[in-house]
Amino acid sequence: MPGQRPGDRPTLEAVAARAGVSRATASRVVNGGDGVRTHLVDRVREAVRDLGYVPNPAARTLVTRRTGAVAVIIAEPEIRIFSDPFFSRQVRGISKELTAHDTQLVLLLVEDRGDYDRIERYLAGGHVDGALAFSLHTDDPLPAIARRIGMPTVYGGRPGWTAGPGDHSEVTYVDADNRGGAREAVRYLLDGGRQRIAHIAGPLDQTSAADRLSGYRDVLPDADPALVAEGDFTVAGGARAMAELLDRGGPIDAVFAANDLMATGALRILRERGRTVPGDVALVGFDDAEQVAQSADPPLTTVRQDIEGMGRLMVRLLLGTLDAARSDGGGEAPGSVVTATSLVRRGSA
């Protein structure tokens, strides 16, 4: 362009001149605004390609009222997040969907309760358009923070901080059918002739663990309470719970563990105690985390949930909520989603 020195970054004025439109029209097109006729949009986009123009993020924010970034908040310490494949698969799904919508992911981790002050300051500072949060515990302050600052938020997992399981009218979430999946796992063990089925539960201040325990009890309402032990969704927690169940002394011929990591911990203890799987004790997990379930010896029978797909759904629901808000109430925010689970039969049961 005349007057533009080699090495200079192309300006919006240069794009407007190349396209033969006003600067305001060029700004609306490159920054995602509405109300520009199609043939002018095409001319501006062609000028952007020809000049190699890169939009100014601050200008785009002014036009679209969006930062182009979303916070992903995982309410677990770093050591848990990077050792549990559930989190990597969920974040992978989120990242893929955000990338498809040209939106950046900002990962925020919670090491201890003091981190919530930092997270609240960051969210209130206008750095992100919305938040995706998962692995929340019953007393988690994040929902109150999000409500207080008006942050659009989609949660991973059925909320446990509301008055009851049906009181979610103002909360958007994505979850798997944890209770139904647990029922299918326990019925499968019963159908296989197992009579003393134990359950290794996850931490019961999380709704996924509570729902899986409820599914177990739906099928076995009269089960001996000594057949249930609480773990923490880790390999070590599953091992501790399995040892506790065996030390109680009652007969056990099957175990339903609330996730695959705890199932592998239980498998180790069973082997150390001289029990064969599935000969003496049948074993079923939950998640179908490939690198855990398929690499176990024997490979785990488990309840599959579409972890990556749920991450994608969380993004779609959040972006739908943002679009509805941007249309000044003219659009309807999407509702929550519960996804199906399925039993995957392998060698452990």
C-alpha positions as semicolon CSV with decimal commas, in nm:
position;residue;x (nm);y (nm);z (nm)
1;M;0,000;0,000;0,000
2;P;0,125;0,354;-0,068
3;G;0,285;0,509;0,240
4;Q;0,325;0,170;0,414
5;R;0,691;0,084;0,474
6;P;0,817;-0,276;0,441
7;G;0,787;-0,453;0,775
8;D;0,501;-0,231;0,900
9;R;0,198;-0,416;1,028
10;P;-0,106;-0,353;0,807
11;T;-0,361;-0,124;0,969
12;L;-0,738;-0,131;0,977
13;E;-0,732;0,185;0,767
14;A;-0,535;-0,004;0,502
15;V;-0,792;-0,285;0,506
16;A;-1,076;-0,033;0,468
17;A;-0,899;0,140;0,179
18;R;-0,827;-0,188;0,000
19;A;-1,191;-0,299;0,041
20;G;-1,336;0,040;-0,052
21;V;-1,536;0,074;0,271
22;S;-1,532;0,299;0,576
23;R;-1,309;0,221;0,871
24;A;-1,620;0,157;1,086
25;T;-1,748;-0,102;0,839
26;A;-1,409;-0,274;0,824
27;S;-1,397;-0,278;1,204
28;R;-1,737;-0,443;1,235
29;V;-1,637;-0,717;0,990
30;V;-1,294;-0,804;1,128
31;N;-1,409;-0,786;1,490
32;G;-1,718;-0,999;1,447
33;G;-1,986;-0,730;1,457
34;D;-2,324;-0,753;1,287
35;G;-2,516;-0,544;1,036
36;V;-2,282;-0,545;0,734
37;R;-2,409;-0,650;0,392
38;T;-2,273;-0,977;0,258
39;H;-2,088;-0,836;-0,045
40;L;-1,908;-0,585;0,179
41;V;-1,815;-0,859;0,425
42;D;-1,660;-1,054;0,138
43;R;-1,458;-0,752;0,022
44;V;-1,326;-0,679;0,370
45;R;-1,228;-1,041;0,429
46;E;-1,048;-1,050;0,096
47;A;-0,856;-0,735;0,192
48;V;-0,766;-0,892;0,528
49;R;-0,625;-1,199;0,350
50;D;-0,436;-0,991;0,091
51;L;-0,274;-0,765;0,350
52;G;-0,222;-1,024;0,624
53;Y;-0,405;-0,806;0,872
54;V;-0,432;-0,931;1,234
55;P;-0,722;-0,780;1,436
56;N;-0,648;-0,587;1,754
57;P;-0,779;-0,794;2,051
58;A;-0,883;-0,484;2,245
59;A;-1,081;-0,350;1,949
60;R;-1,248;-0,687;1,902
61;T;-1,354;-0,689;2,266
62;L;-1,511;-0,344;2,231
63;V;-1,713;-0,451;1,927
64;T;-1,817;-0,802;2,031
65;R;-1,826;-0,754;2,410
66;R;-1,623;-1,077;2,424
67;T;-1,264;-1,140;2,534
68;G;-1,242;-1,459;2,329
69;A;-1,131;-1,658;2,635
70;V;-1,297;-1,906;2,872
71;A;-1,175;-2,015;3,216
72;V;-1,162;-2,387;3,290
73;I;-1,165;-2,437;3,667
74;I;-1,084;-2,778;3,815
75;A;-1,152;-2,798;4,186
76;E;-0,873;-3,046;4,258
77;P;-0,501;-3,015;4,344
78;E;-0,250;-3,037;4,062
79;I;-0,118;-3,382;4,159
80;R;-0,467;-3,530;4,121
81;I;-0,537;-3,358;3,790
82;F;-0,222;-3,481;3,620
83;S;-0,250;-3,838;3,750
84;D;-0,615;-3,902;3,661
85;P;-0,689;-3,953;3,288
86;F;-1,047;-3,834;3,342
87;F;-0,927;-3,475;3,366
88;S;-0,698;-3,489;3,062
89;R;-0,980;-3,632;2,850
90;Q;-1,230;-3,372;2,969
91;V;-0,987;-3,086;2,905
92;R;-0,904;-3,233;2,564
93;G;-1,269;-3,222;2,466
94;I;-1,303;-2,867;2,597
95;S;-0,989;-2,753;2,416
96;K;-1,097;-2,902;2,082
97;E;-1,437;-2,735;2,097
98;L;-1,298;-2,398;2,206
99;T;-1,040;-2,412;1,926
100;A;-1,318;-2,478;1,675
101;H;-1,482;-2,154;1,795
102;D;-1,156;-1,951;1,796
103;T;-1,165;-1,918;2,174
104;Q;-0,876;-1,946;2,418
105;L;-0,866;-2,178;2,719
106;V;-0,741;-2,041;3,052
107;L;-0,676;-2,321;3,303
108;L;-0,727;-2,239;3,673
109;L;-0,640;-2,502;3,934
110;V;-0,742;-2,518;4,300
111;E;-0,466;-2,634;4,536
112;D;-0,641;-2,516;4,853
113;R;-0,927;-2,294;4,972
114;G;-0,712;-1,984;4,955
115;D;-0,702;-2,012;4,576
116;Y;-1,068;-1,913;4,549
117;D;-0,985;-1,550;4,636
118;R;-0,740;-1,543;4,346
119;I;-0,991;-1,708;4,113
120;E;-1,266;-1,463;4,211
121;R;-1,039;-1,163;4,143
122;Y;-0,944;-1,306;3,805
123;L;-1,302;-1,381;3,698
124;A;-1,426;-1,043;3,820
125;G;-1,146;-0,868;3,629
126;G;-1,312;-0,923;3,292
127;H;-1,038;-1,148;3,154
128;V;-1,277;-1,422;3,035
129;D;-1,629;-1,440;2,893
130;G;-1,739;-1,737;3,101
131;A;-1,625;-2,038;3,299
132;L;-1,639;-2,415;3,284
133;A;-1,600;-2,582;3,624
134;F;-1,590;-2,947;3,725
135;S;-1,501;-3,186;4,006
136;L;-1,674;-2,958;4,257
137;H;-1,739;-3,076;4,612
138;T;-2,054;-3,009;4,814
139;D;-1,911;-2,711;5,005
140;D;-1,731;-2,557;4,705
141;P;-1,753;-2,173;4,709
142;L;-1,725;-2,142;4,330
143;P;-2,101;-2,143;4,252
144;A;-2,155;-1,856;4,497
145;I;-1,862;-1,668;4,344
146;A;-2,000;-1,712;3,993
147;R;-2,345;-1,589;4,102
148;R;-2,201;-1,295;4,292
149;I;-2,002;-1,158;3,998
150;G;-2,251;-1,263;3,731
151;M;-2,011;-1,498;3,552
152;P;-2,182;-1,729;3,299
153;T;-2,079;-2,078;3,410
154;V;-2,142;-2,435;3,299
155;Y;-2,064;-2,710;3,548
156;G;-1,935;-3,058;3,487
157;G;-2,146;-3,285;3,705
158;R;-2,485;-3,256;3,870
159;P;-2,473;-2,975;4,123
160;G;-2,483;-3,079;4,485
161;W;-2,512;-2,737;4,643
162;T;-2,882;-2,686;4,553
163;A;-3,180;-2,775;4,771
164;G;-3,246;-3,104;4,595
165;P;-3,183;-3,308;4,281
166;G;-3,463;-3,131;4,091
167;D;-3,371;-2,776;4,195
168;H;-3,137;-2,685;3,910
169;S;-3,344;-2,432;3,717
170;E;-3,074;-2,166;3,725
171;V;-2,775;-2,398;3,690
172;T;-2,646;-2,532;3,360
173;Y;-2,449;-2,856;3,378
174;V;-2,337;-3,161;3,183
175;D;-2,324;-3,500;3,352
176;A;-2,325;-3,870;3,277
177;D;-2,602;-4,102;3,393
178;N;-2,398;-4,209;3,694
179;R;-2,684;-4,375;3,876
180;G;-2,805;-4,566;3,571
181;G;-2,454;-4,678;3,485
182;A;-2,401;-4,808;3,838
183;R;-2,728;-5,001;3,824
184;E;-2,621;-5,166;3,498
185;A;-2,284;-5,266;3,646
186;V;-2,436;-5,423;3,958
187;R;-2,709;-5,606;3,761
188;Y;-2,440;-5,748;3,533
189;L;-2,258;-5,890;3,835
190;L;-2,582;-6,035;3,972
191;D;-2,665;-6,190;3,636
192;G;-2,321;-6,352;3,641
193;G;-2,411;-6,536;3,962
194;R;-2,229;-6,308;4,210
195;Q;-2,403;-6,285;4,547
196;R;-2,181;-6,075;4,778
197;I;-2,111;-5,760;4,576
198;A;-1,905;-5,491;4,746
199;H;-1,883;-5,127;4,640
200;I;-1,583;-4,896;4,657
201;A;-1,740;-4,550;4,653
202;G;-1,577;-4,224;4,555
203;P;-1,569;-3,924;4,791
204;L;-1,932;-3,880;4,888
205;D;-1,914;-3,499;4,892
206;Q;-1,917;-3,525;4,511
207;T;-2,244;-3,599;4,333
208;S;-2,091;-3,844;4,085
209;A;-1,981;-4,068;4,373
210;A;-2,308;-4,026;4,560
211;D;-2,510;-4,110;4,246
212;R;-2,303;-4,424;4,178
213;L;-2,356;-4,539;4,537
214;S;-2,729;-4,473;4,494
215;G;-2,731;-4,687;4,180
216;Y;-2,563;-4,970;4,370
217;R;-2,825;-4,944;4,644
218;D;-3,109;-4,931;4,390
219;V;-3,017;-5,284;4,284
220;L;-2,909;-5,409;4,627
221;P;-3,129;-5,223;4,878
222;D;-3,066;-5,484;5,147
223;A;-2,689;-5,511;5,099
224;D;-2,479;-5,541;5,413
225;P;-2,339;-5,193;5,499
226;A;-2,004;-5,365;5,559
227;L;-1,985;-5,421;5,183
228;V;-1,938;-5,047;5,113
229;A;-1,610;-4,861;5,168
230;E;-1,531;-4,505;5,065
231;G;-1,228;-4,425;4,849
232;D;-1,109;-4,104;4,685
233;F;-1,103;-4,178;4,310
234;T;-0,728;-4,258;4,322
235;V;-0,539;-4,588;4,285
236;A;-0,417;-4,562;4,645
237;G;-0,767;-4,487;4,768
238;G;-0,904;-4,792;4,589
239;A;-0,634;-5,009;4,740
240;R;-0,708;-4,882;5,091
241;A;-1,081;-4,938;5,049
242;M;-1,029;-5,291;4,913
243;A;-0,803;-5,379;5,203
244;E;-1,064;-5,242;5,444
245;L;-1,338;-5,453;5,284
246;L;-1,129;-5,770;5,307
247;D;-1,021;-5,696;5,663
248;R;-1,384;-5,680;5,772
249;G;-1,388;-6,055;5,720
250;G;-1,712;-6,109;5,530
251;P;-1,720;-6,305;5,203
252;I;-1,692;-6,103;4,880
253;D;-1,727;-6,245;4,530
254;A;-1,757;-5,920;4,332
255;V;-1,658;-5,553;4,356
256;F;-1,804;-5,250;4,177
257;A;-1,557;-4,962;4,204
258;A;-1,675;-4,607;4,134
259;N;-1,393;-4,540;3,889
260;D;-1,124;-4,727;3,700
261;L;-0,833;-4,596;3,906
262;M;-0,983;-4,732;4,227
263;A;-1,059;-5,059;4,047
264;T;-0,690;-5,100;3,960
265;G;-0,597;-5,033;4,324
266;A;-0,849;-5,297;4,431
267;L;-0,708;-5,539;4,174
268;R;-0,362;-5,505;4,324
269;I;-0,483;-5,577;4,677
270;L;-0,690;-5,874;4,564
271;R;-0,384;-6,021;4,396
272;E;-0,169;-5,958;4,704
273;R;-0,431;-6,134;4,920
274;G;-0,432;-6,439;4,691
275;R;-0,770;-6,372;4,524
276;T;-0,801;-6,432;4,150
277;V;-0,992;-6,196;3,921
278;P;-1,244;-6,282;3,789
279;G;-1,229;-6,636;3,932
280;D;-1,266;-6,557;4,302
281;V;-1,379;-6,196;4,271
282;A;-1,534;-6,025;3,969
283;L;-1,439;-5,657;3,930
284;V;-1,612;-5,370;3,748
285;G;-1,495;-5,009;3,723
286;F;-1,640;-4,685;3,590
287;D;-1,518;-4,435;3,323
288;D;-1,353;-4,659;3,061
289;A;-1,032;-4,460;3,074
290;E;-0,842;-4,640;2,795
291;Q;-0,492;-4,622;2,942
292;V;-0,625;-4,758;3,272
293;A;-0,905;-5,003;3,187
294;Q;-0,747;-5,167;2,885
295;S;-0,395;-5,193;3,029
296;A;-0,509;-5,362;3,351
297;D;-0,441;-5,735;3,390
298;P;-0,704;-5,860;3,329
299;P;-0,855;-5,569;3,133
300;L;-1,135;-5,404;3,326
301;T;-1,503;-5,451;3,264
302;T;-1,624;-5,095;3,316
303;V;-1,901;-4,842;3,263
304;R;-1,814;-4,612;2,973
305;Q;-1,897;-4,244;2,983
306;D;-1,810;-4,009;2,695
307;I;-1,571;-3,789;2,889
308;E;-1,431;-3,597;2,593
309;G;-1,779;-3,553;2,448
310;M;-1,902;-3,409;2,777
311;G;-1,622;-3,152;2,763
312;R;-1,735;-3,049;2,415
313;L;-2,096;-3,024;2,534
314;M;-1,995;-2,796;2,820
315;V;-1,837;-2,555;2,571
316;R;-2,143;-2,558;2,343
317;L;-2,375;-2,486;2,633
318;L;-2,158;-2,200;2,757
319;L;-2,125;-2,041;2,413
320;G;-2,500;-2,079;2,367
321;T;-2,555;-1,900;2,698
322;L;-2,321;-1,618;2,592
323;D;-2,497;-1,584;2,257
324;A;-2,835;-1,566;2,430
325;A;-2,707;-1,296;2,667
326;R;-2,552;-1,101;2,379
327;S;-2,885;-1,090;2,197
328;D;-3,024;-0,887;2,492
329;G;-3,268;-1,157;2,594
330;G;-3,382;-1,234;2,241
331;G;-3,227;-1,582;2,254
332;E;-3,290;-1,871;2,487
333;A;-3,001;-2,016;2,686
334;P;-2,963;-2,394;2,644
335;G;-3,051;-2,631;2,927
336;S;-2,849;-2,896;3,105
337;V;-2,758;-3,234;2,952
338;V;-2,725;-3,584;3,102
339;T;-2,542;-3,823;2,870
340;A;-2,588;-4,199;2,843
341;T;-2,346;-4,460;2,978
342;S;-2,283;-4,816;2,861
343;L;-2,121;-5,128;3,005
344;V;-1,801;-5,246;2,835
345;R;-1,737;-5,615;2,902
346;R;-1,375;-5,725;2,936
347;G;-1,185;-5,986;3,131
348;S;-1,227;-5,876;3,492
349;A;-1,594;-5,976;3,522
